[in-house]
C-alpha positions as CSV (number, residue, x, y, z in Angstrom):
1,M,30.9,251.7,-27.3
2,F,34.3,251.1,-25.6
3,G,32.9,251.4,-22.1
4,R,30.5,248.4,-22.4
5,P,31.8,245.1,-21.0
6,L,32.5,242.4,-23.4
7,L,31.2,239.7,-21.0
8,R,28.2,239.8,-18.5
9,F,27.4,236.9,-16.3
10,V,23.8,238.0,-15.8
11,R,21.7,240.6,-17.4
12,K,21.7,244.1,-16.2
13,D,18.1,244.1,-15.3
14,T,18.2,240.7,-13.5
15,H,15.9,240.4,-10.6
16,I,16.5,237.0,-8.7
17,N,14.7,236.6,-5.4
18,F,17.6,235.3,-3.4
19,M,16.0,235.8,-0.2
20,R,13.2,233.3,-1.0
21,G,15.8,230.5,-0.4
22,R,17.2,232.1,2.9
23,F,16.0,229.3,5.1
24,A,17.4,226.6,2.9
25,G,20.7,228.3,2.6
26,L,21.2,228.8,6.3
27,I,20.0,225.3,7.2
28,T,22.4,223.7,4.6
29,S,25.2,225.7,5.8
30,A,24.6,224.9,9.4
31,V,24.3,221.2,8.6
32,L,27.6,221.3,6.6
33,S,29.5,223.2,9.4
34,L,28.3,220.8,12.1
35,A,29.4,217.9,10.1
36,S,32.8,219.6,9.4
37,I,33.2,220.2,13.1
38,G,32.6,216.5,13.7
39,L,35.3,215.7,11.1
40,F,37.7,218.0,12.7
41,F,37.5,215.9,16.0
42,Y,37.3,212.7,14.2
43,P,39.2,211.6,12.1
44,G,40.8,215.1,12.4
45,L,43.2,217.1,10.3
46,T,46.3,215.5,8.8
47,L,48.9,217.7,10.5
48,G,51.8,218.6,8.2
49,L,55.5,218.8,9.3
50,D,55.1,222.3,10.6
51,F,52.7,221.2,13.2
52,R,53.5,217.7,13.8
53,G,57.3,217.8,13.9
54,G,59.6,215.3,12.3
55,I,61.5,214.9,9.1
56,V,60.3,214.9,5.4
57,V,62.7,213.8,2.6
58,E,61.7,214.3,-1.0
59,A,63.7,212.0,-3.3
60,K,63.7,211.2,-7.0
61,T,64.8,207.6,-7.9
62,S,66.7,206.5,-11.0
63,G,63.5,204.6,-12.1
64,P,60.2,203.6,-10.8
65,A,60.4,203.6,-7.0
66,D,60.8,200.1,-5.4
67,F,59.0,200.5,-2.1
68,A,60.1,197.1,-0.7
69,K,63.8,197.9,-1.4
70,L,63.5,201.3,0.1
71,R,61.9,200.0,3.3
72,T,64.6,197.2,3.6
73,A,67.3,199.8,3.2
74,L,65.9,202.2,5.6
75,A,65.5,199.4,8.2
76,A,69.1,198.4,7.7
77,H,70.0,201.9,8.8
78,N,67.8,201.6,12.0
79,I,65.0,203.7,10.4
80,I,62.0,201.5,11.0
81,H,58.9,203.8,11.4
82,A,59.1,205.6,8.3
83,S,56.2,206.5,5.9
84,I,57.0,206.2,2.2
85,Q,54.6,207.3,-0.4
86,S,54.7,208.1,-4.1
87,F,53.6,211.5,-5.5
88,G,53.4,212.9,-9.0
89,S,55.5,210.5,-11.2
90,P,56.3,206.9,-10.3
91,D,59.9,207.9,-9.5
92,D,59.0,210.7,-7.0
93,V,59.1,209.5,-3.4
94,L,58.2,211.2,-0.1
95,I,59.6,209.8,3.1
96,R,58.3,211.0,6.4
97,L,59.6,210.0,10.0
98,D,59.6,211.2,13.4
99,A,62.7,212.6,14.9
100,G,62.0,211.4,18.5
101,D,64.7,208.8,18.9
102,G,67.3,211.3,20.1
103,Q,69.4,211.3,17.0
104,E,70.5,214.5,15.4
105,T,68.5,215.7,12.5
106,N,71.5,215.8,10.2
107,K,72.5,212.3,11.0
108,I,69.0,211.0,10.3
109,V,68.9,212.8,6.9
110,D,72.3,211.4,5.9
111,S,71.1,207.9,6.9
112,V,68.0,208.3,4.7
113,R,70.2,209.6,1.9
114,H,72.6,206.6,2.1
115,A,69.7,204.1,2.5
116,V,67.7,205.3,-0.7
117,D,71.0,205.4,-2.8
118,E,71.8,201.8,-1.7
119,A,68.3,200.7,-2.5
120,Q,68.2,202.3,-5.9
121,P,71.6,203.8,-7.1
122,G,71.4,207.1,-8.6
123,T,68.6,208.4,-6.3
124,T,68.7,212.2,-5.8
125,V,67.5,213.8,-2.6
126,L,65.7,216.9,-3.7
127,R,64.5,218.3,-0.4
128,A,64.9,217.5,3.3
129,D,63.0,219.5,5.9
130,A,63.0,219.0,9.7
131,V,61.0,220.6,12.5
132,G,61.3,219.8,16.3
133,A,58.4,218.9,18.5
134,S,58.6,222.1,20.6
135,V,58.9,224.3,17.5
136,S,55.9,222.6,15.8
137,S,53.7,223.1,18.8
138,E,54.6,226.8,18.9
139,L,53.9,227.1,15.3
140,F,50.5,225.5,15.6
141,R,49.6,228.0,18.4
142,N,50.8,230.9,16.3
143,G,48.8,229.7,13.4
144,M,45.6,229.4,15.3
145,L,46.3,232.8,17.0
146,A,46.7,234.3,13.5
147,L,43.2,232.9,12.4
148,G,41.5,234.2,15.6
149,L,43.2,237.7,15.3
150,S,42.1,237.8,11.7
151,L,38.5,237.3,12.6
152,A,38.7,239.9,15.4
153,M,40.1,242.5,13.1
154,I,37.5,241.8,10.3
155,L,34.8,242.2,13.0
156,G,36.3,245.6,14.2
157,Y,36.7,246.7,10.6
158,I,33.2,246.0,9.3
159,W,31.7,247.3,12.7
160,F,33.5,250.5,12.3
161,R,32.5,251.0,8.7
162,F,28.9,249.7,8.9
163,E,26.8,248.9,11.9
164,W,26.9,245.9,14.3
165,E,24.4,243.9,12.3
166,F,26.7,244.0,9.3
167,A,29.7,243.1,11.4
168,L,28.2,240.2,13.3
169,S,26.5,238.6,10.3
170,A,29.8,238.8,8.3
171,V,31.8,237.3,11.2
172,I,29.3,234.4,11.7
173,T,29.4,233.8,7.9
174,L,33.2,233.7,7.9
175,V,33.3,231.2,10.9
176,L,30.9,229.0,8.9
177,D,33.2,229.2,5.9
178,L,36.2,228.4,8.0
179,T,34.6,225.3,9.4
180,K,33.5,224.2,5.9
181,T,37.2,224.7,4.8
182,M,38.4,222.5,7.8
183,G,36.0,219.7,6.8
184,F,37.3,219.9,3.2
185,L,40.9,219.5,4.5
186,V,39.9,216.4,6.5
187,L,38.0,214.8,3.7
188,T,40.7,215.5,1.1
189,G,43.6,214.5,3.5
190,F,45.6,217.5,2.5
191,E,48.1,218.4,5.2
192,F,47.4,221.2,7.5
193,D,50.5,223.2,7.7
194,L,51.6,226.9,7.6
195,V,50.9,226.9,3.9
196,M,47.3,225.9,4.5
197,V,47.1,228.7,7.2
198,A,48.1,231.2,4.7
199,A,45.5,229.7,2.3
200,I,42.8,230.1,4.9
201,L,43.8,233.7,5.8
202,T,43.6,234.4,2.0
203,I,40.2,233.0,1.8
204,L,39.0,235.0,4.8
205,G,40.3,238.2,3.2
206,Y,38.8,237.5,-0.2
207,S,35.5,236.4,1.3
208,T,35.5,239.7,3.6
209,N,36.0,241.8,0.5
210,D,33.2,240.0,-1.4
211,K,30.8,240.8,1.5
212,V,31.9,244.3,2.0
213,V,30.9,244.9,-1.8
214,V,27.4,243.7,-1.1
215,Y,27.1,245.4,2.2
216,D,28.2,248.7,0.8
217,R,25.5,248.6,-1.9
218,V,22.9,247.6,0.8
219,R,23.9,250.8,2.7
220,E,23.7,252.9,-0.4
221,N,20.3,251.6,-1.1
222,L,19.1,252.1,2.4
223,R,19.6,255.8,1.9
224,K,18.2,255.7,-1.6
225,Y,15.1,253.6,-0.9
226,R,13.9,254.5,2.5
227,T,10.5,252.9,2.4
228,M,11.5,249.7,0.5
229,P,11.2,246.5,2.7
230,L,14.6,245.3,3.8
231,R,14.1,241.9,2.1
232,E,13.4,243.5,-1.2
233,L,16.4,245.9,-0.7
234,I,18.9,243.1,0.0
235,D,17.7,241.3,-3.2
236,L,18.1,244.4,-5.2
237,S,21.6,244.9,-3.8
238,I,22.8,241.4,-4.5
239,N,21.4,241.7,-8.1
240,E,23.1,244.9,-8.7
241,T,26.5,243.5,-7.5
242,L,26.2,240.1,-9.1
243,N,28.2,240.7,-12.1
244,R,31.0,242.1,-10.1
245,T,30.9,239.3,-7.6
246,L,30.8,236.6,-10.3
247,G,33.5,238.3,-12.4
248,T,35.9,238.6,-9.4
249,S,35.4,235.1,-8.3
250,S,35.8,233.7,-11.8
251,T,39.0,235.6,-12.2
252,V,40.6,234.4,-8.9
253,F,39.3,230.9,-9.6
254,L,40.9,230.7,-13.1
255,A,44.1,232.1,-11.7
256,A,44.3,229.4,-9.0
257,L,43.2,226.5,-11.3
258,P,46.5,226.0,-13.0
259,L,48.3,225.7,-9.7
260,A,45.8,223.0,-8.6
261,L,46.3,221.0,-11.7
262,F,50.0,221.5,-12.4
263,G,51.4,222.9,-9.2
264,G,52.8,219.5,-7.9
265,S,52.6,218.3,-4.3
266,T,53.9,221.6,-2.9
267,L,51.3,223.8,-4.2
268,S,48.3,221.6,-5.2
269,G,46.9,221.4,-1.7
270,F,47.1,225.2,-1.3
271,A,45.5,225.7,-4.7
272,W,42.6,223.3,-4.2
273,T,41.9,224.7,-0.8
274,M,41.8,228.3,-2.4
275,L,39.4,227.0,-5.2
276,F,37.1,225.5,-2.5
277,G,37.3,228.8,-0.5
278,I,36.4,230.9,-3.5
279,V,33.3,228.9,-4.2
280,V,32.2,228.8,-0.5
281,G,33.1,232.5,0.0
282,T,31.2,233.7,-3.0
283,S,28.1,231.6,-2.3
284,S,28.0,232.4,1.4
285,S,28.0,236.3,0.6
286,I,24.6,235.7,-1.1
287,F,23.0,232.7,0.7
288,I,24.4,233.2,4.4
289,A,25.6,236.7,5.0
290,A,22.6,238.3,3.3
291,P,20.1,236.3,5.1
292,L,21.7,236.8,8.5
293,L,21.6,240.6,7.9
294,L,18.0,240.4,7.0
295,F,17.2,238.6,10.2
296,M,19.3,240.9,12.4
297,G,18.4,244.1,10.8
298,E,14.8,243.7,9.8
299,G,12.8,246.6,11.2
300,R,15.9,248.3,12.6
301,L,18.2,249.2,9.8
302,N,15.7,251.3,7.9
303,R,14.8,253.2,11.0
304,N,18.3,253.9,11.7
305,E,18.9,255.2,8.2
306,E,15.8,257.4,8.4
307,T,16.9,258.8,11.7
308,N,20.5,259.5,10.4
309,N,19.1,261.3,7.4
310,K,16.7,263.6,9.3
């Protein structure tokens, strides 16, 4: 009585033929990934302060922000090429500017502080961050290196734990997930910075765990049903793990949703990217990774298992 779950997303005896839509899943994924790659090159990602370099000042005005007065006050302090935008409430202002005019960062921040206070007395500077051009380029290289190393380590882990068919299909799926996430960032205009790199790495880790759960059941069923066709066996494995997959995904999704809705400008981009990655990672485990495994392992995985068990 006490061991029975209170909620099941699907019935225990569910038999959904997922592999029937394998071609549609792969074609849709390929089209979306190609479109995302195109968006990556044009118009491209909106690089954040970490990767672009410059200064970001977050301020709270005493009343609704008057952008005309703010721009006039900044120009009076020789700060001309500044981007001013509102976020959150009408009195929250974000000021972005490049630090390429040779002035010291502290002097620029002080000038911005004086300018906004002159424009609207009582304005409070909440945050001021600055990153140099050389540091930002190094951070960008390190961020891309982290993504590449994570994919390589995932490939090695799955190859060591399973067979090469599992590893290759998983990494291809993760690359497709990664490209779609990049396209999502371009379309939404969220800044791509170190926080987004952390979000993508988290998505890759979550998606890998989801695929390992399905692959582990496939391997168990290969030993249990030696004569079953691989297509039917993969469908069986997905159905057997479907409740766990949907339960885990829903839990993580609901945990990230409040951050997306109420996290403010600092956390909303991270949270929305996480939500998108959870949906893409969960669906790709079923409609991308499984069909790829079927195409790569059909006629071979069963023979391997039979040989290993003789």
